[in-house]
Amino acid sequence: MIPFFLESCAGPLFAVYWPPANQSIKHAVLHVPAFAEEMNKSRRMVALQARAMADQGCAVLVLDLFGTGDSSGDFGEANWAIWLQNIADAVAWLKQQGARTATLWGLRLGALLAMDFVNRHEHSIDRLMLWQPVLNGDTSVTQFLRLRVAAAMMNNNMPKETTSDLKRQLLDGIGVEVAGYRLHPELIKPLIALRADRLSLCTVKEIALFEVLANADTPVSMPVTQFFSALQETPVKVSLTKSVGDSFWANQEITEAQDLIELSCEWVKQWQ
């Protein structure tokens, strides 16, 4: 594990690099993190998965996007275009190290960001590994804004607003603070317009969807099922894997989902 700062468009990004166990770089995996507190709650799981894939022989890079974690900038300065460029700079760095293939491993909103990157940068990425992917940007924004609406209901000193009011402010170019995070309009406006089923992902070789469920009998969510079915109509090889475990990105306590790690490693082994 090698921590360092990677140069990117808006300033240095904190990154942790796990070199492959055999020291021969062929396949590289870049982690695209979850959003806000979900990123913080997921750090342990991400580290465990990164280490496991490095042991398998992959070069793995875990990145704090601009304005997050220990990277430069404040969260309120981050926008979608900067985050897309962060991914481009990280992929370029991995290829400079000798990687011949590149996989984006996205978690939650990071999965949607990874898919948008593929949509905009054809033939730059070989595979997508998507953990519990967010598929509708507008729905995701609404859910996050509800945190502010709920906080206002508990505090008489805060104005009573709806998620529609807050979206309107952002679309009008006015930043909004939610749960301690200042949202830049140019981070949220592109996200509101983003839907995974409208993105062109046909230039990757393979897409692996992973859904974490409370128990083996729980069905996969309808949006993921429909997205999977749509992908099956394309030339891309696609898989959908159910994993039983905790919602580690959302739990109050830091938790692990060992089944997800093992299943993800099995998928990696298939194409190494």
GROMACS .gro file of N, CA and C in nm, residues 101-222:
model
  366
  101THR      N    1  -0.479  -0.289  -1.935
  101THR     CA    2  -0.624  -0.277  -1.931
  101THR      C    3  -0.664  -0.194  -1.809
  102ALA      N    4  -0.778  -0.128  -1.818
  102ALA     CA    5  -0.826  -0.044  -1.708
  102ALA      C    6  -0.971  -0.078  -1.676
  103THR      N    7  -0.997  -0.102  -1.549
  103THR     CA    8  -1.132  -0.128  -1.500
  103THR      C    9  -1.172  -0.018  -1.403
  104LEU      N   10  -1.291   0.036  -1.419
  104LEU     CA   11  -1.344   0.130  -1.320
  104LEU      C   12  -1.435   0.052  -1.225
  105TRP      N   13  -1.407   0.067  -1.097
  105TRP     CA   14  -1.482   0.000  -0.990
  105TRP      C   15  -1.558   0.109  -0.914
  106GLY      N   16  -1.686   0.123  -0.945
  106GLY     CA   17  -1.766   0.231  -0.888
  106GLY      C   18  -1.857   0.183  -0.778
  107LEU      N   19  -1.868   0.261  -0.674
  107LEU     CA   20  -1.956   0.231  -0.562
  107LEU      C   21  -2.065   0.338  -0.550
  108ARG      N   22  -2.193   0.293  -0.550
  108ARG     CA   23  -2.306   0.383  -0.535
  108ARG      C   24  -2.300   0.497  -0.639
  109LEU      N   25  -2.296   0.622  -0.599
  109LEU     CA   26  -2.294   0.730  -0.698
  109LEU      C   27  -2.167   0.724  -0.782
  110GLY      N   28  -2.060   0.669  -0.725
  110GLY     CA   29  -1.936   0.650  -0.802
  110GLY      C   30  -1.957   0.559  -0.921
  111ALA      N   31  -2.053   0.467  -0.912
  111ALA     CA   32  -2.085   0.381  -1.026
  111ALA      C   33  -2.145   0.462  -1.140
  112LEU      N   34  -2.233   0.556  -1.106
  112LEU     CA   35  -2.293   0.641  -1.209
  112LEU      C   36  -2.187   0.734  -1.269
  113LEU      N   37  -2.097   0.785  -1.187
  113LEU     CA   38  -1.987   0.868  -1.236
  113LEU      C   39  -1.897   0.787  -1.330
  114ALA      N   40  -1.869   0.663  -1.294
  114ALA     CA   41  -1.787   0.577  -1.378
  114ALA      C   42  -1.855   0.552  -1.513
  115MET      N   43  -1.985   0.527  -1.509
  115MET     CA   44  -2.058   0.504  -1.635
  115MET      C   45  -2.060   0.628  -1.722
  116ASP      N   46  -2.075   0.744  -1.661
  116ASP     CA   47  -2.075   0.868  -1.739
  116ASP      C   48  -1.937   0.890  -1.801
  117PHE      N   49  -1.831   0.852  -1.729
  117PHE     CA   50  -1.696   0.865  -1.785
  117PHE      C   51  -1.682   0.777  -1.910
  118VAL      N   52  -1.730   0.653  -1.901
  118VAL     CA   53  -1.724   0.563  -2.018
  118VAL      C   54  -1.805   0.621  -2.133
  119ASN      N   55  -1.921   0.678  -2.103
  119ASN     CA   56  -2.006   0.739  -2.204
  119ASN      C   57  -1.934   0.853  -2.278
  120ARG      N   58  -1.849   0.926  -2.205
  120ARG     CA   59  -1.780   1.042  -2.262
  120ARG      C   60  -1.642   1.008  -2.319
  121HIS      N   61  -1.583   0.896  -2.278
  121HIS     CA   62  -1.448   0.860  -2.320
  121HIS      C   63  -1.449   0.719  -2.379
  122GLU      N   64  -1.489   0.709  -2.502
  122GLU     CA   65  -1.502   0.579  -2.567
  122GLU      C   66  -1.366   0.510  -2.577
  123HIS      N   67  -1.368   0.378  -2.554
  123HIS     CA   68  -1.252   0.291  -2.571
  123HIS      C   69  -1.138   0.318  -2.471
  124SER      N   70  -1.164   0.396  -2.367
  124SER     CA   71  -1.059   0.422  -2.268
  124SER      C   72  -1.064   0.323  -2.152
  125ILE      N   73  -1.179   0.258  -2.133
  125ILE     CA   74  -1.199   0.166  -2.021
  125ILE      C   75  -1.240   0.029  -2.075
  126ASP      N   76  -1.184  -0.076  -2.015
  126ASP     CA   77  -1.213  -0.211  -2.060
  126ASP      C   78  -1.332  -0.275  -1.989
  127ARG      N   79  -1.343  -0.249  -1.859
  127ARG     CA   80  -1.450  -0.314  -1.780
  127ARG      C   81  -1.503  -0.219  -1.674
  128LEU      N   82  -1.627  -0.246  -1.634
  128LEU     CA   83  -1.691  -0.175  -1.523
  128LEU      C   84  -1.731  -0.276  -1.417
  129MET      N   85  -1.693  -0.250  -1.294
  129MET     CA   86  -1.738  -0.329  -1.179
  129MET      C   87  -1.818  -0.234  -1.091
  130LEU      N   88  -1.949  -0.257  -1.081
  130LEU     CA   89  -2.038  -0.161  -1.019
  130LEU      C   90  -2.103  -0.220  -0.895
  131TRP      N   91  -2.068  -0.165  -0.779
  131TRP     CA   92  -2.122  -0.208  -0.651
  131TRP      C   93  -2.243  -0.122  -0.616
  132GLN      N   94  -2.358  -0.187  -0.598
  132GLN     CA   95  -2.481  -0.118  -0.554
  132GLN      C   96  -2.499   0.014  -0.630
  133PRO      N   97  -2.504   0.007  -0.763
  133PRO     CA   98  -2.499   0.130  -0.841
  133PRO      C   99  -2.622   0.219  -0.827
  134VAL      N  100  -2.598   0.349  -0.821
  134VAL     CA  101  -2.703   0.449  -0.837
  134VAL      C  102  -2.725   0.464  -0.987
  135LEU      N  103  -2.850   0.453  -1.029
  135LEU     CA  104  -2.881   0.453  -1.173
  135LEU      C  105  -2.954   0.578  -1.220
  136ASN      N  106  -3.007   0.655  -1.126
  136ASN     CA  107  -3.085   0.774  -1.160
  136ASN      C  108  -3.035   0.892  -1.077
  137GLY      N  109  -2.970   0.986  -1.142
  137GLY     CA  110  -2.912   1.099  -1.070
  137GLY      C  111  -3.015   1.186  -1.001
  138ASP      N  112  -3.127   1.209  -1.067
  138ASP     CA  113  -3.231   1.293  -1.009
  138ASP      C  114  -3.286   1.232  -0.880
  139THR      N  115  -3.310   1.102  -0.881
  139THR     CA  116  -3.358   1.033  -0.761
  139THR      C  117  -3.256   1.041  -0.649
  140SER      N  118  -3.129   1.025  -0.683
  140SER     CA  119  -3.023   1.031  -0.583
  140SER      C  120  -3.015   1.170  -0.520
  141VAL      N  121  -3.025   1.274  -0.602
  141VAL     CA  122  -3.022   1.412  -0.550
  141VAL      C  123  -3.141   1.435  -0.457
  142THR      N  124  -3.259   1.390  -0.498
  142THR     CA  125  -3.378   1.407  -0.415
  142THR      C  126  -3.359   1.342  -0.279
  143GLN      N  127  -3.307   1.220  -0.277
  143GLN     CA  128  -3.285   1.149  -0.151
  143GLN      C  129  -3.188   1.224  -0.062
  144PHE      N  130  -3.083   1.280  -0.120
  144PHE     CA  131  -2.985   1.353  -0.040
  144PHE      C  132  -3.044   1.483   0.013
  145LEU      N  133  -3.122   1.553  -0.067
  145LEU     CA  134  -3.182   1.679  -0.023
  145LEU      C  135  -3.284   1.657   0.089
  146ARG      N  136  -3.340   1.537   0.096
  146ARG     CA  137  -3.435   1.508   0.204
  146ARG      C  138  -3.369   1.518   0.342
  147LEU      N  139  -3.238   1.502   0.348
  147LEU     CA  140  -3.168   1.518   0.476
  147LEU      C  141  -3.185   1.660   0.529
  148ARG      N  142  -3.179   1.757   0.439
  148ARG     CA  143  -3.198   1.897   0.482
  148ARG      C  144  -3.344   1.924   0.517
  149VAL      N  145  -3.435   1.868   0.439
  149VAL     CA  146  -3.578   1.887   0.467
  149VAL      C  147  -3.611   1.828   0.603
  150ALA      N  148  -3.558   1.710   0.632
  150ALA     CA  149  -3.584   1.645   0.761
  150ALA      C  150  -3.524   1.725   0.876
  151ALA      N  151  -3.404   1.779   0.856
  151ALA     CA  152  -3.340   1.860   0.961
  151ALA      C  153  -3.422   1.985   0.991
  152ALA      N  154  -3.479   2.046   0.887
  152ALA     CA  155  -3.561   2.167   0.906
  152ALA      C  156  -3.688   2.136   0.984
  153MET      N  157  -3.742   2.017   0.967
  153MET     CA  158  -3.863   1.980   1.041
  153MET      C  159  -3.837   1.968   1.190
  154MET      N  160  -3.712   1.941   1.226
  154MET     CA  161  -3.675   1.925   1.367
  154MET      C  162  -3.623   2.053   1.429
  155ASN      N  163  -3.608   2.158   1.347
  155ASN     CA  164  -3.549   2.282   1.395
  155ASN      C  165  -3.638   2.400   1.352
  156ASN      N  166  -3.699   2.464   1.449
  156ASN     CA  167  -3.791   2.575   1.418
  156ASN      C  168  -3.719   2.696   1.361
  157ASN      N  169  -3.587   2.704   1.378
  157ASN     CA  170  -3.511   2.818   1.328
  157ASN      C  171  -3.471   2.804   1.181
  158MET      N  172  -3.495   2.686   1.125
  158MET     CA  173  -3.460   2.664   0.984
  158MET      C  174  -3.584   2.683   0.897
  159PRO      N  175  -3.568   2.741   0.779
  159PRO     CA  176  -3.684   2.758   0.689
  159PRO      C  177  -3.737   2.623   0.643
  160LYS      N  178  -3.868   2.616   0.627
  160LYS     CA  179  -3.931   2.493   0.580
  160LYS      C  180  -3.928   2.491   0.427
  161GLU      N  181  -3.853   2.396   0.372
  161GLU     CA  182  -3.836   2.387   0.228
  161GLU      C  183  -3.870   2.245   0.182
  162THR      N  184  -3.898   2.234   0.054
  162THR     CA  185  -3.919   2.102  -0.006
  162THR      C  186  -3.796   2.068  -0.091
  163THR      N  187  -3.786   1.943  -0.130
  163THR     CA  188  -3.675   1.906  -0.217
  163THR      C  189  -3.686   1.979  -0.352
  164SER      N  190  -3.807   2.006  -0.395
  164SER     CA  191  -3.827   2.081  -0.521
  164SER      C  192  -3.773   2.223  -0.508
  165ASP      N  193  -3.796   2.286  -0.390
  165ASP     CA  194  -3.742   2.421  -0.365
  165ASP      C  195  -3.590   2.420  -0.374
  166LEU      N  196  -3.530   2.321  -0.311
  166LEU     CA  197  -3.384   2.314  -0.307
  166LEU      C  198  -3.326   2.284  -0.446
  167LYS      N  199  -3.391   2.198  -0.521
  167LYS     CA  200  -3.346   2.170  -0.659
  167LYS      C  201  -3.354   2.297  -0.744
  168ARG      N  202  -3.461   2.373  -0.723
  168ARG     CA  203  -3.478   2.495  -0.802
  168ARG      C  204  -3.363   2.593  -0.773
  169GLN      N  205  -3.324   2.603  -0.647
  169GLN     CA  206  -3.211   2.689  -0.612
  169GLN      C  207  -3.085   2.645  -0.685
  170LEU      N  208  -3.059   2.515  -0.682
  170LEU     CA  209  -2.939   2.463  -0.747
  170LEU      C  210  -2.944   2.485  -0.898
  171LEU      N  211  -3.058   2.461  -0.959
  171LEU     CA  212  -3.072   2.482  -1.103
  171LEU      C  213  -3.060   2.629  -1.139
  172ASP      N  214  -3.090   2.717  -1.043
  172ASP     CA  215  -3.075   2.862  -1.065
  172ASP      C  216  -2.934   2.910  -1.035
  173GLY      N  217  -2.844   2.816  -1.000
  173GLY     CA  218  -2.704   2.853  -0.976
  173GLY      C  219  -2.671   2.890  -0.833
  174ILE      N  220  -2.759   2.856  -0.739
  174ILE     CA  221  -2.736   2.890  -0.598
  174ILE      C  222  -2.698   2.763  -0.522
  175GLY      N  223  -2.583   2.767  -0.453
  175GLY     CA  224  -2.537   2.652  -0.377
  175GLY      C  225  -2.629   2.624  -0.258
  176VAL      N  226  -2.632   2.499  -0.216
  176VAL     CA  227  -2.717   2.455  -0.105
  176VAL      C  228  -2.633   2.369  -0.011
  177GLU      N  229  -2.648   2.389   0.120
  177GLU     CA  230  -2.577   2.306   0.217
  177GLU      C  231  -2.670   2.199   0.272
  178VAL      N  232  -2.622   2.076   0.271
  178VAL     CA  233  -2.700   1.962   0.320
  178VAL      C  234  -2.610   1.876   0.408
  179ALA      N  235  -2.650   1.857   0.532
  179ALA     CA  236  -2.578   1.768   0.625
  179ALA      C  237  -2.429   1.800   0.632
  180GLY      N  238  -2.398   1.929   0.627
  180GLY     CA  239  -2.258   1.970   0.636
  180GLY      C  240  -2.183   1.974   0.505
  181TYR      N  241  -2.250   1.940   0.396
  181TYR     CA  242  -2.187   1.940   0.263
  181TYR      C  243  -2.246   2.053   0.179
  182ARG      N  244  -2.160   2.142   0.133
  182ARG     CA  245  -2.202   2.249   0.043
  182ARG      C  246  -2.206   2.196  -0.099
  183LEU      N  247  -2.322   2.198  -0.163
  183LEU     CA  248  -2.340   2.144  -0.297
  183LEU      C  249  -2.323   2.254  -0.402
  184HIS      N  250  -2.227   2.238  -0.489
  184HIS     CA  251  -2.205   2.331  -0.599
  184HIS      C  252  -2.311   2.306  -0.707
  185PRO      N  253  -2.372   2.410  -0.761
  185PRO     CA  254  -2.473   2.389  -0.866
  185PRO      C  255  -2.420   2.307  -0.983
  186GLU      N  256  -2.292   2.325  -1.019
  186GLU     CA  257  -2.238   2.252  -1.133
  186GLU      C  258  -2.197   2.109  -1.098
  187LEU      N  259  -2.213   2.072  -0.973
  187LEU     CA  260  -2.202   1.931  -0.936
  187LEU      C  261  -2.339   1.865  -0.950
  188ILE      N  262  -2.442   1.936  -0.908
  188ILE     CA  263  -2.576   1.878  -0.902
  188ILE      C  264  -2.652   1.887  -1.034
  189LYS      N  265  -2.637   1.996  -1.106
  189LYS     CA  266  -2.713   2.011  -1.232
  189LYS      C  267  -2.686   1.898  -1.332
  190PRO      N  268  -2.559   1.863  -1.358
  190PRO     CA  269  -2.537   1.749  -1.449
  190PRO      C  270  -2.589   1.618  -1.392
  191LEU      N  271  -2.581   1.605  -1.259
  191LEU     CA  272  -2.625   1.482  -1.196
  191LEU      C  273  -2.776   1.463  -1.208
  192ILE      N  274  -2.852   1.569  -1.192
  192ILE     CA  275  -2.997   1.562  -1.204
  192ILE      C  276  -3.039   1.509  -1.342
  193ALA      N  277  -2.960   1.543  -1.443
  193ALA     CA  278  -2.995   1.504  -1.580
  193ALA      C  279  -2.946   1.365  -1.618
  194LEU      N  280  -2.877   1.299  -1.526
  194LEU     CA  281  -2.808   1.175  -1.560
  194LEU      C  282  -2.889   1.051  -1.526
  195ARG      N  283  -2.902   0.962  -1.625
  195ARG     CA  284  -2.965   0.831  -1.605
  195ARG      C  285  -2.881   0.725  -1.672
  196ALA      N  286  -2.852   0.617  -1.601
  196ALA     CA  287  -2.764   0.514  -1.654
  196ALA      C  288  -2.818   0.453  -1.783
  197ASP      N  289  -2.949   0.438  -1.793
  197ASP     CA  290  -3.006   0.372  -1.911
  197ASP      C  291  -3.000   0.458  -2.036
  198ARG      N  292  -2.957   0.582  -2.022
  198ARG     CA  293  -2.943   0.670  -2.139
  198ARG      C  294  -2.796   0.686  -2.182
  199LEU      N  295  -2.705   0.619  -2.113
  199LEU     CA  296  -2.563   0.631  -2.141
  199LEU      C  297  -2.518   0.522  -2.238
  200SER      N  298  -2.422   0.555  -2.321
  200SER     CA  299  -2.365   0.459  -2.414
  200SER      C  300  -2.246   0.390  -2.346
  201LEU      N  301  -2.262   0.260  -2.320
  201LEU     CA  302  -2.158   0.183  -2.251
  201LEU      C  303  -2.104   0.071  -2.339
  202CYS      N  304  -2.131   0.078  -2.467
  202CYS     CA  305  -2.102  -0.034  -2.558
  202CYS      C  306  -1.953  -0.049  -2.590
  203THR      N  307  -1.869   0.045  -2.548
  203THR     CA  308  -1.727   0.034  -2.582
  203THR      C  309  -1.648  -0.044  -2.478
  204VAL      N  310  -1.712  -0.084  -2.367
  204VAL     CA  311  -1.641  -0.169  -2.270
  204VAL      C  312  -1.665  -0.315  -2.306
  205LYS      N  313  -1.574  -0.400  -2.259
  205LYS     CA  314  -1.587  -0.544  -2.287
  205LYS      C  315  -1.688  -0.610  -2.195
  206GLU      N  316  -1.695  -0.559  -2.072
  206GLU     CA  317  -1.774  -0.632  -1.973
  206GLU      C  318  -1.822  -0.536  -1.863
  207ILE      N  319  -1.942  -0.562  -1.813
  207ILE     CA  320  -1.998  -0.486  -1.700
  207ILE      C  321  -2.048  -0.587  -1.598
  208ALA      N  322  -2.001  -0.571  -1.475
  208ALA     CA  323  -2.045  -0.658  -1.365
  208ALA      C  324  -2.121  -0.575  -1.263
  209LEU      N  325  -2.248  -0.610  -1.243
  209LEU     CA  326  -2.331  -0.544  -1.144
  209LEU      C  327  -2.336  -0.630  -1.018
  210PHE      N  328  -2.316  -0.566  -0.902
  210PHE     CA  329  -2.323  -0.637  -0.775
  210PHE      C  330  -2.426  -0.569  -0.686
  211GLU      N  331  -2.523  -0.647  -0.639
  211GLU     CA  332  -2.629  -0.595  -0.553
  211GLU      C  333  -2.618  -0.663  -0.416
  212VAL      N  334  -2.605  -0.583  -0.311
  212VAL     CA  335  -2.594  -0.636  -0.175
  212VAL      C  336  -2.733  -0.642  -0.114
  213LEU      N  337  -2.772  -0.761  -0.068
  213LEU     CA  338  -2.906  -0.783  -0.015
  213LEU      C  339  -2.899  -0.837   0.127
  214ALA      N  340  -3.003  -0.813   0.204
  214ALA     CA  341  -3.005  -0.853   0.345
  214ALA      C  342  -3.004  -1.004   0.361
  215ASN      N  343  -3.070  -1.075   0.269
  215ASN     CA  344  -3.069  -1.222   0.274
  215ASN      C  345  -3.087  -1.276   0.133
  216ALA      N  346  -3.063  -1.405   0.119
  216ALA     CA  347  -3.062  -1.467  -0.013
  216ALA      C  348  -3.198  -1.465  -0.081
  217ASP      N  349  -3.305  -1.453  -0.004
  217ASP     CA  350  -3.441  -1.455  -0.061
  217ASP      C  351  -3.487  -1.317  -0.109
  218THR      N  352  -3.414  -1.213  -0.074
  218THR     CA  353  -3.453  -1.077  -0.114
  218THR      C  354  -3.430  -1.058  -0.264
  219PRO      N  355  -3.530  -1.013  -0.338
  219PRO     CA  356  -3.510  -0.993  -0.482
  219PRO      C  357  -3.424  -0.870  -0.511
  220VAL      N  358  -3.358  -0.873  -0.623
  220VAL     CA  359  -3.282  -0.757  -0.669
  220VAL      C  360  -3.380  -0.644  -0.701
  221SER      N  361  -3.341  -0.521  -0.673
  221SER     CA  362  -3.430  -0.407  -0.695
  221SER      C  363  -3.473  -0.399  -0.841
  222MET      N  364  -3.594  -0.349  -0.863
  222MET     CA  365  -3.648  -0.340  -0.998
  222MET      C  366  -3.563  -0.253  -1.091
   0.00000   0.00000   0.00000
